[in-house]
């Protein structure tokens, strides 16, 4: 998932349980599901493991980190409390570890936060391994060139990166244990691995990703044609996040990398209608990419599930960005919806200045999103809708 409008670059300690599934021609798939996504208590209960381990930098013992897990009940609580949800992408071990590290807090700081009137969660809620890695990390010209084998290889590295925060933080200045929130790991279903009238193909793909990379949910681009697959994945206990608006896997049919639903009434009407149908089919949330803010507002009014926007304005329930766009590590033109951050506004003080800088930028993204300062309410990061299209939506009763 990526948008530039000039080219398209868009366990912690956990329990597992096994399911056997008979799919086409008596083929058996054994899948080990992460309990994180389904355990409503895991975000509320810290790991009781608090061991003394050798610290890699200090040459002495250090307190083991304590963990809490983001679950879909956590997401539901954020949604109900109108606390913006945060999502960023990771394509390898290092980027995933960076996202996981963004939630580190000392126990002393954690206790201080609990005494405040309303503390906002640290870290990202979702780590998305999307097929944007095809262009961002592998140099392909399209996300559609990414094979399932390549994607699985990267996805497993992302899982290892998230799990790596079991180790003590690289720099620890006191004896207070460190706490972290493990984000939910969401994976795209790559192009060509789930399409077709028979949903069994998509089921096999999802089961493989759950089994080999221990993902917590899948994200699927598409519309009404994906409803049979969404329903069968729900039956197998795999949460599904929909993806509407600009869909990089279908840019040829959408007329290129452009805002959707802004100038054509049929497009705007179809996005609203499809969002309603996807919720009815069982998706837990929907990503809205490159649609006008007015349209995202109308979609939100009709849904009781969370919406996460990328170029969809500040009124959605959460935000997602491609991490390399946020960090400015690509030589492409910065998309309109990327958060601004001052080049000289950060203070690098440790032995890994690049890591420190990137972590501060991610912290700033989380803080600005949680506090509803990003996207900017004045429309700086949003797209406008043709007034005649919006008026027609109103006359048809879609608003």
mmCIF file of C-alpha atoms in Angstrom:
data_model
loop_
_atom_site.group_PDB
_atom_site.id
_atom_site.type_symbol
_atom_site.label_atom_id
_atom_site.label_comp_id
_atom_site.label_asym_id
_atom_site.label_seq_id
_atom_site.Cartn_x
_atom_site.Cartn_y
_atom_site.Cartn_z
ATOM 1 C CA UNK A 1 0.000 0.000 0.000
ATOM 2 C CA UNK A 2 1.661 3.160 -1.196
ATOM 3 C CA UNK A 3 0.703 6.379 -2.908
ATOM 4 C CA UNK A 4 2.882 9.040 -4.539
ATOM 5 C CA UNK A 5 0.820 10.143 -7.563
ATOM 6 C CA UNK A 6 3.866 10.082 -9.814
ATOM 7 C CA UNK A 7 4.875 6.462 -9.419
ATOM 8 C CA UNK A 8 4.057 3.613 -7.088
ATOM 9 C CA UNK A 9 7.020 2.714 -4.799
ATOM 10 C CA UNK A 10 2.486 2.286 -1.688
ATOM 11 C CA UNK A 11 7.141 -13.302 21.282
ATOM 12 C CA UNK A 12 7.259 -11.765 23.045
ATOM 13 C CA UNK A 13 6.000 -14.675 25.119
ATOM 14 C CA UNK A 14 2.775 -15.918 23.590
ATOM 15 C CA UNK A 15 0.760 -19.081 23.594
ATOM 16 C CA UNK A 16 -0.063 -20.937 20.395
ATOM 17 C CA UNK A 17 -2.588 -23.550 19.475
ATOM 18 C CA UNK A 18 -2.928 -25.737 16.413
ATOM 19 C CA UNK A 19 -5.763 -26.292 14.027
ATOM 20 C CA UNK A 20 -5.954 -28.766 11.203
ATOM 21 C CA UNK A 21 -7.941 -27.814 8.143
ATOM 22 C CA UNK A 22 -8.991 -30.020 5.249
ATOM 23 C CA UNK A 23 -8.966 -27.903 2.117
ATOM 24 C CA UNK A 24 -9.152 -28.863 -1.587
ATOM 25 C CA UNK A 25 -8.569 -32.498 -2.531
ATOM 26 C CA UNK A 26 -8.053 -33.582 1.072
ATOM 27 C CA UNK A 27 -4.959 -31.362 1.325
ATOM 28 C CA UNK A 28 -4.268 -30.717 4.983
ATOM 29 C CA UNK A 29 -2.962 -27.468 6.317
ATOM 30 C CA UNK A 30 -1.715 -27.287 9.860
ATOM 31 C CA UNK A 31 -1.839 -23.762 11.180
ATOM 32 C CA UNK A 32 -0.531 -22.376 14.430
ATOM 33 C CA UNK A 33 -2.502 -19.314 15.406
ATOM 34 C CA UNK A 34 -1.091 -16.610 17.600
ATOM 35 C CA UNK A 35 -3.279 -16.263 20.659
ATOM 36 C CA UNK A 36 -2.545 -12.538 20.809
ATOM 37 C CA UNK A 37 -5.277 -11.373 18.468
ATOM 38 C CA UNK A 38 -8.000 -13.374 20.181
ATOM 39 C CA UNK A 39 -7.021 -13.089 23.853
ATOM 40 C CA UNK A 40 -8.983 -10.257 25.393
ATOM 41 C CA UNK A 41 -6.904 -10.356 28.565
ATOM 42 C CA UNK A 42 -3.450 -10.198 27.018
ATOM 43 C CA UNK A 43 -3.404 -6.417 26.807
ATOM 44 C CA UNK A 44 -4.365 -6.127 30.452
ATOM 45 C CA UNK A 45 -2.019 -8.652 31.971
ATOM 46 C CA UNK A 46 1.735 -8.220 31.904
ATOM 47 C CA UNK A 47 4.016 -11.164 31.413
ATOM 48 C CA UNK A 48 5.063 -12.501 34.788
ATOM 49 C CA UNK A 49 8.557 -13.111 33.461
ATOM 50 C CA UNK A 50 10.934 -10.685 35.130
ATOM 51 C CA UNK A 51 14.316 -12.361 34.960
ATOM 52 C CA UNK A 52 17.827 -11.049 35.286
ATOM 53 C CA UNK A 53 19.671 -11.376 31.995
ATOM 54 C CA UNK A 54 23.124 -10.212 30.902
ATOM 55 C CA UNK A 55 22.839 -6.791 29.318
ATOM 56 C CA UNK A 56 24.614 -6.671 25.940
ATOM 57 C CA UNK A 57 26.149 -3.231 26.470
ATOM 58 C CA UNK A 58 26.644 -2.872 30.181
ATOM 59 C CA UNK A 59 28.416 -6.111 30.997
ATOM 60 C CA UNK A 60 26.128 -6.582 33.991
ATOM 61 C CA UNK A 61 22.688 -7.965 34.676
ATOM 62 C CA UNK A 62 19.618 -6.114 33.450
ATOM 63 C CA UNK A 63 15.948 -6.415 34.216
ATOM 64 C CA UNK A 64 13.912 -8.389 31.712
ATOM 65 C CA UNK A 65 11.318 -6.422 29.803
ATOM 66 C CA UNK A 66 7.651 -6.941 30.569
ATOM 67 C CA UNK A 67 5.138 -7.220 27.791
ATOM 68 C CA UNK A 68 1.510 -6.512 27.082
ATOM 69 C CA UNK A 69 -0.187 -7.437 23.848
ATOM 70 C CA UNK A 70 -2.404 -5.354 21.628
ATOM 71 C CA UNK A 71 -5.508 -7.398 20.800
ATOM 72 C CA UNK A 72 -8.604 -6.690 18.762
ATOM 73 C CA UNK A 73 -10.350 -5.982 22.040
ATOM 74 C CA UNK A 74 -7.705 -3.308 22.594
ATOM 75 C CA UNK A 75 -8.549 -1.897 19.176
ATOM 76 C CA UNK A 76 -12.253 -1.985 20.027
ATOM 77 C CA UNK A 77 -11.588 -0.044 23.228
ATOM 78 C CA UNK A 78 -9.602 2.574 21.302
ATOM 79 C CA UNK A 79 -12.406 2.834 18.755
ATOM 80 C CA UNK A 80 -15.098 3.244 21.408
ATOM 81 C CA UNK A 81 -13.083 5.852 23.296
ATOM 82 C CA UNK A 82 -12.355 7.725 20.043
ATOM 83 C CA UNK A 83 -8.615 7.321 20.576
ATOM 84 C CA UNK A 84 -6.910 7.324 17.158
ATOM 85 C CA UNK A 85 -5.458 3.972 16.093
ATOM 86 C CA UNK A 86 -1.887 3.854 14.780
ATOM 87 C CA UNK A 87 -0.452 1.619 12.060
ATOM 88 C CA UNK A 88 2.929 1.614 10.315
ATOM 89 C CA UNK A 89 4.576 -0.757 7.857
ATOM 90 C CA UNK A 90 7.552 -3.067 8.348
ATOM 91 C CA UNK A 91 9.232 -5.093 5.613
ATOM 92 C CA UNK A 92 12.153 -6.716 7.418
ATOM 93 C CA UNK A 93 13.640 -7.541 10.818
ATOM 94 C CA UNK A 94 15.109 -4.107 11.463
ATOM 95 C CA UNK A 95 12.028 -2.058 10.585
ATOM 96 C CA UNK A 96 9.808 -4.373 12.638
ATOM 97 C CA UNK A 97 12.130 -4.107 15.636
ATOM 98 C CA UNK A 98 12.047 -0.330 15.269
ATOM 99 C CA UNK A 99 8.244 -0.341 15.497
ATOM 100 C CA UNK A 100 8.275 -2.682 18.475
ATOM 101 C CA UNK A 101 10.867 -0.514 20.238
ATOM 102 C CA UNK A 102 8.650 2.541 19.817
ATOM 103 C CA UNK A 103 6.470 1.308 22.681
ATOM 104 C CA UNK A 104 9.248 0.956 25.273
ATOM 105 C CA UNK A 105 8.671 2.797 28.524
ATOM 106 C CA UNK A 106 10.271 2.381 31.919
ATOM 107 C CA UNK A 107 8.108 1.199 34.783
ATOM 108 C CA UNK A 108 8.638 4.566 36.484
ATOM 109 C CA UNK A 109 7.326 6.452 33.462
ATOM 110 C CA UNK A 110 4.486 3.964 33.092
ATOM 111 C CA UNK A 111 3.403 4.591 36.676
ATOM 112 C CA UNK A 112 3.517 8.341 36.086
ATOM 113 C CA UNK A 113 1.300 7.947 33.024
ATOM 114 C CA UNK A 114 -1.230 5.955 35.026
ATOM 115 C CA UNK A 115 -1.631 8.820 37.473
ATOM 116 C CA UNK A 116 -2.531 11.240 34.694
ATOM 117 C CA UNK A 117 -6.135 11.963 33.881
ATOM 118 C CA UNK A 118 -6.036 10.057 30.598
ATOM 119 C CA UNK A 119 -2.860 8.452 29.324
ATOM 120 C CA UNK A 120 -2.529 7.574 25.653
ATOM 121 C CA UNK A 121 -1.050 4.210 24.645
ATOM 122 C CA UNK A 122 2.594 4.020 23.632
ATOM 123 C CA UNK A 123 3.715 2.475 20.370
ATOM 124 C CA UNK A 124 1.851 1.457 17.243
ATOM 125 C CA UNK A 125 -1.252 -0.710 17.425
ATOM 126 C CA UNK A 126 -0.769 -2.439 14.072
ATOM 127 C CA UNK A 127 2.396 -3.481 12.265
ATOM 128 C CA UNK A 128 1.467 -3.928 8.603
ATOM 129 C CA UNK A 129 3.617 -5.971 6.273
ATOM 130 C CA UNK A 130 2.106 -4.862 2.994
ATOM 131 C CA UNK A 131 2.880 -5.687 -0.591
ATOM 132 C CA UNK A 132 4.341 -2.192 -0.918
ATOM 133 C CA UNK A 133 7.589 -3.949 -0.002
ATOM 134 C CA UNK A 134 7.713 -5.083 -3.651
ATOM 135 C CA UNK A 135 8.613 -1.555 -4.731
ATOM 136 C CA UNK A 136 10.003 -0.044 -1.538
ATOM 137 C CA UNK A 137 12.345 -2.888 -0.595
ATOM 138 C CA UNK A 138 12.730 -5.116 -3.660
ATOM 139 C CA UNK A 139 12.787 -2.617 -6.519
ATOM 140 C CA UNK A 140 9.892 -4.023 -8.511
ATOM 141 C CA UNK A 141 7.865 -1.669 -10.694
ATOM 142 C CA UNK A 142 4.543 -2.943 -9.350
ATOM 143 C CA UNK A 143 3.208 -4.632 -6.238
ATOM 144 C CA UNK A 144 1.731 -7.265 -8.535
ATOM 145 C CA UNK A 145 5.200 -8.692 -9.246
ATOM 146 C CA UNK A 146 5.645 -9.892 -5.671
ATOM 147 C CA UNK A 147 5.490 -13.680 -5.269
ATOM 148 C CA UNK A 148 4.026 -15.423 -2.245
ATOM 149 C CA UNK A 149 7.410 -17.023 -1.509
ATOM 150 C CA UNK A 150 9.158 -13.639 -1.434
ATOM 151 C CA UNK A 151 6.421 -12.132 0.691
ATOM 152 C CA UNK A 152 6.472 -15.001 3.182
ATOM 153 C CA UNK A 153 10.258 -14.692 3.487
ATOM 154 C CA UNK A 154 9.956 -11.014 4.449
ATOM 155 C CA UNK A 155 6.938 -11.590 6.665
ATOM 156 C CA UNK A 156 8.811 -14.154 8.754
ATOM 157 C CA UNK A 157 11.629 -11.627 9.213
ATOM 158 C CA UNK A 158 9.081 -9.055 10.387
ATOM 159 C CA UNK A 159 7.743 -11.495 12.958
ATOM 160 C CA UNK A 160 11.270 -12.139 14.218
ATOM 161 C CA UNK A 161 11.839 -8.393 14.472
ATOM 162 C CA UNK A 162 8.750 -7.918 16.620
ATOM 163 C CA UNK A 163 9.632 -10.882 18.806
ATOM 164 C CA UNK A 164 13.181 -9.610 19.303
ATOM 165 C CA UNK A 165 12.052 -7.069 21.894
ATOM 166 C CA UNK A 166 11.996 -9.874 24.431
ATOM 167 C CA UNK A 167 15.627 -8.932 24.932
ATOM 168 C CA UNK A 168 16.516 -5.961 27.158
ATOM 169 C CA UNK A 169 16.608 -2.578 25.389
ATOM 170 C CA UNK A 170 20.006 -1.678 23.879
ATOM 171 C CA UNK A 171 20.555 1.142 26.367
ATOM 172 C CA UNK A 172 19.208 0.911 29.897
ATOM 173 C CA UNK A 173 20.028 3.639 32.363
ATOM 174 C CA UNK A 174 18.421 2.291 35.526
ATOM 175 C CA UNK A 175 17.116 -0.858 37.126
ATOM 176 C CA UNK A 176 13.452 -0.217 36.349
ATOM 177 C CA UNK A 177 11.971 -2.909 34.109
ATOM 178 C CA UNK A 178 10.914 -1.822 30.656
ATOM 179 C CA UNK A 179 7.403 -2.360 29.324
ATOM 180 C CA UNK A 180 6.348 -2.721 25.719
ATOM 181 C CA UNK A 181 3.102 -3.231 23.796
ATOM 182 C CA UNK A 182 3.334 -5.877 21.100
ATOM 183 C CA UNK A 183 1.412 -4.631 18.033
ATOM 184 C CA UNK A 184 -0.870 -6.842 15.996
ATOM 185 C CA UNK A 185 0.833 -8.129 12.855
ATOM 186 C CA UNK A 186 -1.277 -7.664 9.723
ATOM 187 C CA UNK A 187 -0.306 -9.015 6.303
ATOM 188 C CA UNK A 188 -1.573 -8.242 2.837
ATOM 189 C CA UNK A 189 -2.668 -11.097 0.629
ATOM 190 C CA UNK A 190 -0.369 -10.639 -2.406
ATOM 191 C CA UNK A 191 -1.782 -10.245 -5.892
ATOM 192 C CA UNK A 192 -2.572 -13.564 -7.558
ATOM 193 C CA UNK A 193 -2.788 -15.551 -4.324
ATOM 194 C CA UNK A 194 -6.457 -15.128 -3.409
ATOM 195 C CA UNK A 195 -8.496 -14.025 -6.428
ATOM 196 C CA UNK A 196 -11.144 -16.161 -8.122
ATOM 197 C CA UNK A 197 -14.663 -17.426 -7.599
ATOM 198 C CA UNK A 198 -13.501 -20.233 -5.315
ATOM 199 C CA UNK A 199 -12.276 -18.827 -1.966
ATOM 200 C CA UNK A 200 -10.191 -21.907 -1.160
ATOM 201 C CA UNK A 201 -7.130 -20.400 -2.823
ATOM 202 C CA UNK A 202 -7.216 -17.367 -0.580
ATOM 203 C CA UNK A 203 -7.837 -19.587 2.429
ATOM 204 C CA UNK A 204 -4.722 -21.612 1.655
ATOM 205 C CA UNK A 205 -2.666 -18.426 1.349
ATOM 206 C CA UNK A 206 -3.948 -17.022 4.634
ATOM 207 C CA UNK A 207 -3.386 -20.308 6.473
ATOM 208 C CA UNK A 208 0.175 -20.432 5.223
ATOM 209 C CA UNK A 209 0.898 -16.909 6.458
ATOM 210 C CA UNK A 210 -0.666 -17.660 9.834
ATOM 211 C CA UNK A 211 1.277 -20.901 10.170
ATOM 212 C CA UNK A 212 4.692 -19.739 8.951
ATOM 213 C CA UNK A 213 4.757 -16.112 10.132
ATOM 214 C CA UNK A 214 2.199 -16.148 12.958
ATOM 215 C CA UNK A 215 0.276 -13.182 11.619
ATOM 216 C CA UNK A 216 -2.732 -11.886 13.528
ATOM 217 C CA UNK A 217 -4.882 -10.709 10.615
ATOM 218 C CA UNK A 218 -4.942 -10.300 6.844
ATOM 219 C CA UNK A 219 -5.716 -7.230 4.755
ATOM 220 C CA UNK A 220 -7.511 -7.790 1.459
ATOM 221 C CA UNK A 221 -7.911 -5.344 -1.404
ATOM 222 C CA UNK A 222 -11.139 -5.602 -3.352
ATOM 223 C CA UNK A 223 -14.869 -5.195 -3.150
ATOM 224 C CA UNK A 224 -17.989 -7.319 -3.151
ATOM 225 C CA UNK A 225 -16.239 -10.145 -5.006
ATOM 226 C CA UNK A 226 -14.147 -10.798 -1.873
ATOM 227 C CA UNK A 227 -17.122 -11.446 0.400
ATOM 228 C CA UNK A 228 -17.052 -15.279 0.032
ATOM 229 C CA UNK A 229 -13.368 -15.280 1.027
ATOM 230 C CA UNK A 230 -13.965 -12.913 3.939
ATOM 231 C CA UNK A 231 -16.720 -15.156 5.269
ATOM 232 C CA UNK A 232 -14.670 -18.353 5.094
ATOM 233 C CA UNK A 233 -11.663 -16.677 6.729
ATOM 234 C CA UNK A 234 -13.957 -15.537 9.523
ATOM 235 C CA UNK A 235 -15.142 -19.134 9.949
ATOM 236 C CA UNK A 236 -11.524 -20.202 10.388
ATOM 237 C CA UNK A 237 -10.928 -17.490 12.972
ATOM 238 C CA UNK A 238 -8.723 -15.247 10.843
ATOM 239 C CA UNK A 239 -9.575 -11.537 11.238
ATOM 240 C CA UNK A 240 -9.862 -9.616 7.961
ATOM 241 C CA UNK A 241 -9.292 -5.913 7.321
ATOM 242 C CA UNK A 242 -10.753 -4.585 4.081
ATOM 243 C CA UNK A 243 -9.103 -2.049 1.776
ATOM 244 C CA UNK A 244 -11.130 0.442 -0.286
ATOM 245 C CA UNK A 245 -10.427 3.588 -2.270
ATOM 246 C CA UNK A 246 -7.172 3.469 -4.172
ATOM 247 C CA UNK A 247 -6.113 -0.167 -4.476
ATOM 248 C CA UNK A 248 -2.524 -0.531 -5.734
ATOM 249 C CA UNK A 249 -3.149 -4.061 -7.001
ATOM 250 C CA UNK A 250 -5.799 -2.611 -9.345
ATOM 251 C CA UNK A 251 -4.360 0.719 -10.417
ATOM 252 C CA UNK A 252 -4.720 -0.072 -14.123
ATOM 253 C CA UNK A 253 -8.466 -0.499 -13.743
ATOM 254 C CA UNK A 254 -8.721 2.569 -11.512
ATOM 255 C CA UNK A 255 -7.104 4.889 -14.021
ATOM 256 C CA UNK A 256 -3.719 5.114 -12.345
ATOM 257 C CA UNK A 257 -2.525 6.469 -9.036
ATOM 258 C CA UNK A 258 -5.209 9.029 -8.322
ATOM 259 C CA UNK A 259 -7.729 9.981 -5.667
ATOM 260 C CA UNK A 260 -10.842 7.809 -5.771
ATOM 261 C CA UNK A 261 -14.419 9.013 -5.318
ATOM 262 C CA UNK A 262 -13.653 12.704 -5.716
ATOM 263 C CA UNK A 263 -14.908 13.461 -9.230
ATOM 264 C CA UNK A 264 -17.158 10.565 -10.258
ATOM 265 C CA UNK A 265 -20.446 9.841 -8.526
ATOM 266 C CA UNK A 266 -20.323 6.155 -9.437
ATOM 267 C CA UNK A 267 -16.955 5.728 -7.731
ATOM 268 C CA UNK A 268 -18.046 7.556 -4.574
ATOM 269 C CA UNK A 269 -21.317 5.658 -4.398
ATOM 270 C CA UNK A 270 -19.578 2.325 -4.898
ATOM 271 C CA UNK A 271 -17.051 2.953 -2.107
ATOM 272 C CA UNK A 272 -19.818 3.722 0.402
ATOM 273 C CA UNK A 273 -21.933 0.751 -0.676
ATOM 274 C CA UNK A 274 -18.984 -1.644 -0.598
ATOM 275 C CA UNK A 275 -17.883 -0.494 2.864
ATOM 276 C CA UNK A 276 -21.347 -1.291 4.221
ATOM 277 C CA UNK A 277 -21.338 -4.729 2.582
ATOM 278 C CA UNK A 278 -17.838 -5.531 3.829
ATOM 279 C CA UNK A 279 -18.883 -4.812 7.392
ATOM 280 C CA UNK A 280 -21.892 -7.096 6.959
ATOM 281 C CA UNK A 281 -19.611 -9.848 5.659
ATOM 282 C CA UNK A 282 -17.480 -9.762 8.797
ATOM 283 C CA UNK A 283 -14.415 -7.545 8.322
ATOM 284 C CA UNK A 284 -13.115 -6.095 11.575
ATOM 285 C CA UNK A 285 -12.043 -2.816 9.991
ATOM 286 C CA UNK A 286 -11.378 -1.089 6.680
ATOM 287 C CA UNK A 287 -8.376 0.804 5.311
ATOM 288 C CA UNK A 288 -9.449 3.818 3.232
ATOM 289 C CA UNK A 289 -6.762 4.996 0.840
ATOM 290 C CA UNK A 290 -6.702 8.239 -1.146
ATOM 291 C CA UNK A 291 -10.322 9.306 -0.864
ATOM 292 C CA UNK A 292 -11.732 12.784 -0.073
ATOM 293 C CA UNK A 293 -12.229 13.639 3.561
ATOM 294 C CA UNK A 294 -15.933 14.304 2.995
ATOM 295 C CA UNK A 295 -16.361 10.797 1.628
ATOM 296 C CA UNK A 296 -14.532 9.186 4.544
ATOM 297 C CA UNK A 297 -16.793 11.087 6.953
ATOM 298 C CA UNK A 298 -19.914 9.711 5.270
ATOM 299 C CA UNK A 299 -18.497 6.178 5.300
ATOM 300 C CA UNK A 300 -17.735 6.455 9.001
ATOM 301 C CA UNK A 301 -21.295 7.498 9.765
ATOM 302 C CA UNK A 302 -22.600 4.243 8.313
ATOM 303 C CA UNK A 303 -20.144 1.830 9.939
ATOM 304 C CA UNK A 304 -19.710 0.411 13.427
ATOM 305 C CA UNK A 305 -16.165 -0.853 12.732
ATOM 306 C CA UNK A 306 -12.912 1.097 12.679
ATOM 307 C CA UNK A 307 -11.567 2.850 9.606
ATOM 308 C CA UNK A 308 -7.870 3.552 9.097
ATOM 309 C CA UNK A 309 -6.903 6.163 6.556
ATOM 310 C CA UNK A 310 -3.942 6.879 4.343
ATOM 311 C CA UNK A 311 -4.715 10.086 2.532
ATOM 312 C CA UNK A 312 -8.322 9.925 3.796
ATOM 313 C CA UNK A 313 -8.279 12.906 6.146
ATOM 314 C CA UNK A 314 -8.321 13.301 9.940
ATOM 315 C CA UNK A 315 -11.882 12.113 10.567
ATOM 316 C CA UNK A 316 -11.189 8.371 10.300
ATOM 317 C CA UNK A 317 -10.489 6.235 13.369
ATOM 318 C CA UNK A 318 -6.782 5.791 12.732
ATOM 319 C CA UNK A 319 -3.868 6.425 10.404
ATOM 320 C CA UNK A 320 -1.407 4.274 8.476
ATOM 321 C CA UNK A 321 1.736 5.332 6.641
ATOM 322 C CA UNK A 322 4.500 3.512 4.813
ATOM 323 C CA UNK A 323 7.352 3.828 7.302
ATOM 324 C CA UNK A 324 9.984 4.665 4.683
ATOM 325 C CA UNK A 325 7.774 7.560 3.533
ATOM 326 C CA UNK A 326 7.479 8.789 7.109
ATOM 327 C CA UNK A 327 11.226 8.574 7.698
ATOM 328 C CA UNK A 328 12.065 10.177 4.349
ATOM 329 C CA UNK A 329 14.403 7.360 3.383
ATOM 330 C CA UNK A 330 13.270 7.234 -0.264
ATOM 331 C CA UNK A 331 14.253 9.549 -3.102
ATOM 332 C CA UNK A 332 10.678 9.806 -4.414
ATOM 333 C CA UNK A 333 8.452 12.856 -4.099
ATOM 334 C CA UNK A 334 6.828 13.002 -0.672
ATOM 335 C CA UNK A 335 3.099 12.212 -0.840
ATOM 336 C CA UNK A 336 0.708 14.927 0.266
ATOM 337 C CA UNK A 337 -0.506 12.970 3.273
ATOM 338 C CA UNK A 338 2.911 12.424 4.902
ATOM 339 C CA UNK A 339 3.466 14.079 8.268
ATOM 340 C CA UNK A 340 5.867 17.014 8.335
ATOM 341 C CA UNK A 341 8.664 16.933 10.869
ATOM 342 C CA UNK A 342 11.471 19.467 11.379
ATOM 343 C CA UNK A 343 14.852 18.297 10.149
ATOM 344 C CA UNK A 344 16.581 19.921 13.120
ATOM 345 C CA UNK A 345 13.970 19.274 15.768
ATOM 346 C CA UNK A 346 15.422 16.065 17.176
ATOM 347 C CA UNK A 347 18.270 15.489 19.592
ATOM 348 C CA UNK A 348 20.514 12.520 18.905
ATOM 349 C CA UNK A 349 22.463 11.465 21.965
ATOM 350 C CA UNK A 350 23.217 7.745 21.842
ATOM 351 C CA UNK A 351 25.757 5.635 19.999
ATOM 352 C CA UNK A 352 23.347 4.847 17.142
ATOM 353 C CA UNK A 353 22.281 8.270 15.813
ATOM 354 C CA UNK A 354 20.371 6.987 12.774
ATOM 355 C CA UNK A 355 18.346 4.593 14.920
ATOM 356 C CA UNK A 356 17.714 7.277 17.520
ATOM 357 C CA UNK A 357 16.518 9.745 14.893
ATOM 358 C CA UNK A 358 14.146 7.257 13.261
ATOM 359 C CA UNK A 359 12.717 6.252 16.615
ATOM 360 C CA UNK A 360 12.038 9.892 17.508
ATOM 361 C CA UNK A 361 10.234 10.453 14.190
ATOM 362 C CA UNK A 362 8.042 7.413 14.833
ATOM 363 C CA UNK A 363 7.319 8.653 18.357
ATOM 364 C CA UNK A 364 6.307 12.011 16.905
ATOM 365 C CA UNK A 365 3.979 10.309 14.406
ATOM 366 C CA UNK A 366 2.351 8.316 17.210
ATOM 367 C CA UNK A 367 1.997 11.372 19.447
ATOM 368 C CA UNK A 368 0.572 13.600 16.719
ATOM 369 C CA UNK A 369 -1.861 10.911 15.586
ATOM 370 C CA UNK A 370 -3.050 10.095 19.109
ATOM 371 C CA UNK A 371 -3.519 13.778 19.935
ATOM 372 C CA UNK A 372 -5.364 14.371 16.619
ATOM 373 C CA UNK A 373 -2.826 16.874 15.342
ATOM 374 C CA UNK A 374 -2.065 14.612 12.379
ATOM 375 C CA UNK A 375 -3.500 14.668 9.804
ATOM 376 C CA UNK A 376 -3.774 18.419 10.068
ATOM 377 C CA UNK A 377 -7.442 19.423 10.596
ATOM 378 C CA UNK A 378 -6.995 22.350 8.183
ATOM 379 C CA UNK A 379 -6.885 19.990 5.199
ATOM 380 C CA UNK A 380 -3.143 20.086 4.606
ATOM 381 C CA UNK A 381 -2.926 16.286 4.349
ATOM 382 C CA UNK A 382 -6.379 15.663 2.842
ATOM 383 C CA UNK A 383 -8.093 15.624 -0.553
ATOM 384 C CA UNK A 384 -11.161 17.576 -1.611
ATOM 385 C CA UNK A 385 -14.356 16.297 -3.193
ATOM 386 C CA UNK A 386 -16.113 17.803 -6.173
ATOM 387 C CA UNK A 387 -19.113 19.693 -4.797
ATOM 388 C CA UNK A 388 -21.459 18.411 -7.503
ATOM 389 C CA UNK A 389 -20.541 14.806 -6.673
ATOM 390 C CA UNK A 390 -21.165 15.390 -2.972
ATOM 391 C CA UNK A 391 -24.468 17.122 -3.684
ATOM 392 C CA UNK A 392 -25.594 14.163 -5.773
ATOM 393 C CA UNK A 393 -24.670 11.772 -2.957
ATOM 394 C CA UNK A 394 -26.857 13.860 -0.686
ATOM 395 C CA UNK A 395 -29.764 13.820 -3.122
ATOM 396 C CA UNK A 396 -29.522 10.023 -3.386
ATOM 397 C CA UNK A 397 -29.599 9.612 0.386
ATOM 398 C CA UNK A 398 -26.026 8.384 0.846
ATOM 399 C CA UNK A 399 -25.185 11.104 3.357
#
